[in-house]
Structure formats: structure tokens, C-alpha cells
Amino acid sequence: MASGLINANPVVYERKERQVRSSPTIINENAEELIDQQEIFDYIRDIQDPEHPYTLEELNVVNEDSIEVNAKQNTVRVTFTPTVEHCSLATTIGLCLRVKLMRSLPSHYKVDIRVAPGTHSTEASVNKQLNDKERVAAALENPNLMYMINRCLESAYCD
Amino acid sequence: MELSDDRHMELREIQKLEGHSDRVWNLAWNPDSTSPPMLASCGADKTVRIWQQGTSGSWVCKAVLEDSHTRTVRSCAWSPCGKLLATASFDATTAIWRHISGDFECIATLEGHENEVKSVSWNASGSLLATCSRDKTVWIWEMLPSSEFECVSVLQGHTQDVKMVQWHPFLDILVSVSYDNSIKVWAEDGGGDDWNCVQTIDEISSGHTSTVWALSFNSAGDRMVTCSDDLTLKIWDTSSNLQGMNGDTDSCKLWKHLYTFPGYHDRTIFTVHWSREDVIASGAGDDTICLFYESKEISDAKPNYKILLKKEKAHEMDINSVQWNPKEPRILASASDDGTIRIWELSEVTR
């Protein structure tokens, strides 16, 4: 393994079985379809880690419990756990989560991305940066960063 | 308009302006009273749009300024005479446009900031321009008679991204607000050859506990309001002689905390603007516009600011800018992530 990796030997977890979503027997076309935890998790679980050929699910950076949804207020909160406390890629992972949800969810959804409390040495500053939409907008105009994010978002698994 | 506690006001949408293909960041009304009302808007689609009210009363896009900025246009500001428009961009430059009989010509590009320029503001006489950037600095530019611009000062002091700069309505006093949670007041020193920070308002001085996004002065220039990611709006007051602020550093700790509005917005408050008729408008990430006024009812000899109305779902997404029309102070414009600009009228509810 190449030296200089931020987390040279990450713990890899098994991917959970994909649940088949049961479709309701009576479809009410007028009913608004509410977005739930599982749907959000399905959007983000296969995002690839910026430095390892594993998904965020496999590295336990995100799981179902990382996601809080308030479908009525159109808010989603994702709390992710960096693999190591000093992970300098925490902001990049957070941006990947934000971009993926920006592309997947209806535009009026409000998304908050946070580092799990006590799991990162500069937690407050990472959180502040990830939730400053002006800085996020400026970052996403950076072609090198967007290249890296798009690479992470090219799903490692095709279901 | 006499605002009192027993009146019921409404904010009625007059028109929705569509044209930007992405988030609209900022708005500026042309202050020139001799020309028809004009509104400039700018956004993530890298363009600036000029909207004008036609004879029918409806607003139409008169000009699109493009090809000057290569990235998001974050901020725009008219010079006090209304002949020049300054636009600040994430491409690290500020462009100056001259407006002659409906045409806009880019006459200067101000370069120097290391990265994204976040805000631009003209002083009252139109001789000075201030810009601020993610590079943590505030720059003051002087307009020379040849219409060239020269940087006369680089102000350092903020420890993070500077979000907005705003000149005092009639004095050469500049206020900046930042991602470092602080508000800084800048004035020229006694010798008149350099600019200094004369006051820093931070958490210890009853200031904000997270990013300060915007500020606005009242027209008398003795109060200002700031808004923040901490979900509060704060009013600052100076009862001292403002003229004395220039150069005299010791007596410059003048802005004092007067009032904090808590709990009216559920998400980051991105914009605030104080009308000529003393109505404060705020816009936030909760898609809501709130209006506030100072009640005449005295309570404990303290200023008594109250909410006038709360307009929920004013836009479909975050509200980034609210601006009162300087000539018709009941007309408000708002800009949003939803790509639209809306023109509103504040009026009394008739029953």
C-alpha cells in the first residue's frame, strides 16, 4: 500500500443487503411521495471514499442511522463519521454527500451535512464550511475539486 | 407610512421576474431619481440583468451584462449618481460598468484579491469603492478623474472570509462583516492617508456567534442592523457624534448593542435591509421574509422593536437578497436560489 495515505488501513465493513422496496398495492397518483431515510441512504451509500476503493457504507462513514428526514419540512440531515479523527478529507467527503443529494433530491429540499460529534479534530470548522452555501458554491466552481467529487460519485457498484 | 401596533399590513407580490438560469445572489436599485426605476440583479449564471419598469407598470429585462465575469457574480452596487454599476465576482475581479442611455459598457476591471470577491459598496460621494473577499481582506479603491481606479488601502484584520462591506450613508466610515463572526468598523486616520479598524464587535461585545452575512444602516446613519447564521438579527446604535469617529480612535468604540431579534427565522439569515421609512426586511434560508419596525410603545425606556409581518414561502428556495426601493419605500425586491426575483408591495390590509 502506498505511503502517505491519511488512513492507510481502514476497517472495511460488509455491505448490507439491498432491500427491495415494496410498492404499494393501491397507487394514489395525487399523493405526494415522501422521501424517507432508506431512499436517502440508497443515494449516498455507494459514494466512493476519496482515497480507497471502498464505499462510504463499507467504511461505515454513513449508515441508515446517519440520516434524519423531515419530509413535511423538506429537510434532510446527514451525520457522517470520518474514518480517522484527523481526516483531512472530511470536507471532501462532506462535499460529495452534498453534491450527490443536490443532484438526487428535489431542489426545494434543505440539506445539512455534519460530522458526527466527537469524531473529528476540527469538527466545528468542517461543519461550518460544509453548511456555508456560498463557500460550497465557490468550491463547486473549482474544476479540480469537481473532478475529484465526480470520481467519488461514479458508483462503485451498479445495482 | 405611519406604522402602529394596531395596523395590519400585508406584503403583496406584484411581479415575479424570471430570466436568470441559476441562483440569484444580489440585487441593487438604481438611486438616480431622474431616470425610470431600475433594478440590477446578479447570480450564479455569471450574468448581471438590468430590469426596468415600463409604462404599463410591469418590469422587463432591459439588458444582460455577460462575458465580463467567468464565474458567479456575487454582488452588484450602483454608484450614488446611478451612472456606474460595480459587480463583484467569484473570479476574483470587480467590474465597473458605465450606463449611458440604456447601454452598459465595462470601463474597468479591478484586480488584486487573491480569490472570490464577495461584496462591493460605493461611499456616499461616489469617490471610493470598497470590496471584500474570501482572502480575508477589504480593499478601498479611489476613483480618479480619468475614471481609473487605484487601490488606496488593503485592510487586514478579519481572520476569515469577509462576507459584506457597506459604507455609512453619508460619512466615510466602512463596516465589514465576516465568517469569523465579527463586525468591523473602519475609518480614515487623522492624517487622512490610511485606514484603520476603529472597532471590532465580536461575541464578547454582544455580537454574533456565527457567520455575519449582511448589514444595513438606517437612513439617519445612527443605527445599523446585522444578520447571521446564528439565526438572530441585531441592532447597533451610536448616540455619539459620528463626525468624531473620523481619526479619533479612542472615542470610536461607538456602536453599542441595542436589540437582538431571536427566533424569527429557522435557518441562516442571509440578508437584511433597512427602509427609508424604518421598516427592516430580512430574508433567510427558510424561504421566509420578515419585516420589523420600532414600536412607539415605550417599554422600560428600552427600544421596542417588533415584528410587522412574516411572509412564509415568499420564494421556493433560500432568499439571498432583500432590497427596498429607495424612491418608493414600500416596494421591496427579493432574490432567491429558485432563480427568480420578486417585487412586493407593503400595504395596509383593508377590511
PDB file of C-alpha atoms in Angstrom, chain A residues 4-7 50-51 80 82-95 119-122 126 129 145 148:
ATOM      1  CA  GLY A   4       1.154   8.945   2.657  1.00  0.00           C
ATOM      2  CA  LEU A   5      -2.418   7.791   2.903  1.00  0.00           C
ATOM      3  CA  ILE A   6      -4.408   9.534   5.585  1.00  0.00           C
ATOM      4  CA  ASN A   7      -5.852   6.277   6.823  1.00  0.00           C
ATOM      5  CA  PRO A  50     -11.677   9.712  -1.969  1.00  0.00           C
ATOM      6  CA  GLU A  51      -8.611   7.558  -1.223  1.00  0.00           C
ATOM      7  CA  PHE A  80     -21.160  11.195   8.781  1.00  0.00           C
ATOM      8  CA  PRO A  82     -14.760  10.151   9.197  1.00  0.00           C
ATOM      9  CA  THR A  83     -12.603   7.018   9.392  1.00  0.00           C
ATOM     10  CA  VAL A  84      -9.951   8.818  11.437  1.00  0.00           C
ATOM     11  CA  GLU A  85     -10.144  11.885  13.685  1.00  0.00           C
ATOM     12  CA  HIS A  86      -7.624  13.969  11.767  1.00  0.00           C
ATOM     13  CA  CYS A  87      -9.011  13.040   8.353  1.00  0.00           C
ATOM     14  CA  SER A  88      -8.139  15.920   6.036  1.00  0.00           C
ATOM     15  CA  LEU A  89     -10.587  14.540   3.502  1.00  0.00           C
ATOM     16  CA  ALA A  90     -13.592  15.087   5.768  1.00  0.00           C
ATOM     17  CA  THR A  91     -14.571  18.244   3.871  1.00  0.00           C
ATOM     18  CA  THR A  92     -14.271  16.451   0.525  1.00  0.00           C
ATOM     19  CA  ILE A  93     -16.447  13.573   1.765  1.00  0.00           C
ATOM     20  CA  GLY A  94     -18.977  16.107   3.058  1.00  0.00           C
ATOM     21  CA  LEU A  95     -18.998  17.888  -0.313  1.00  0.00           C
ATOM     22  CA  THR A 119     -15.322  12.081  15.580  1.00  0.00           C
ATOM     23  CA  HIS A 120     -13.178  14.804  14.098  1.00  0.00           C
ATOM     24  CA  SER A 121     -10.483  17.078  15.500  1.00  0.00           C
ATOM     25  CA  THR A 122     -11.773  20.158  13.684  1.00  0.00           C
ATOM     26  CA  VAL A 126     -15.662  21.324   8.999  1.00  0.00           C
ATOM     27  CA  GLN A 129     -17.621  25.159   5.985  1.00  0.00           C
ATOM     28  CA  LEU A 145     -12.329  19.613  -6.945  1.00  0.00           C
ATOM     29  CA  MET A 148     -12.423  14.542  -7.678  1.00  0.00           C
TER      30      MET A 148
END
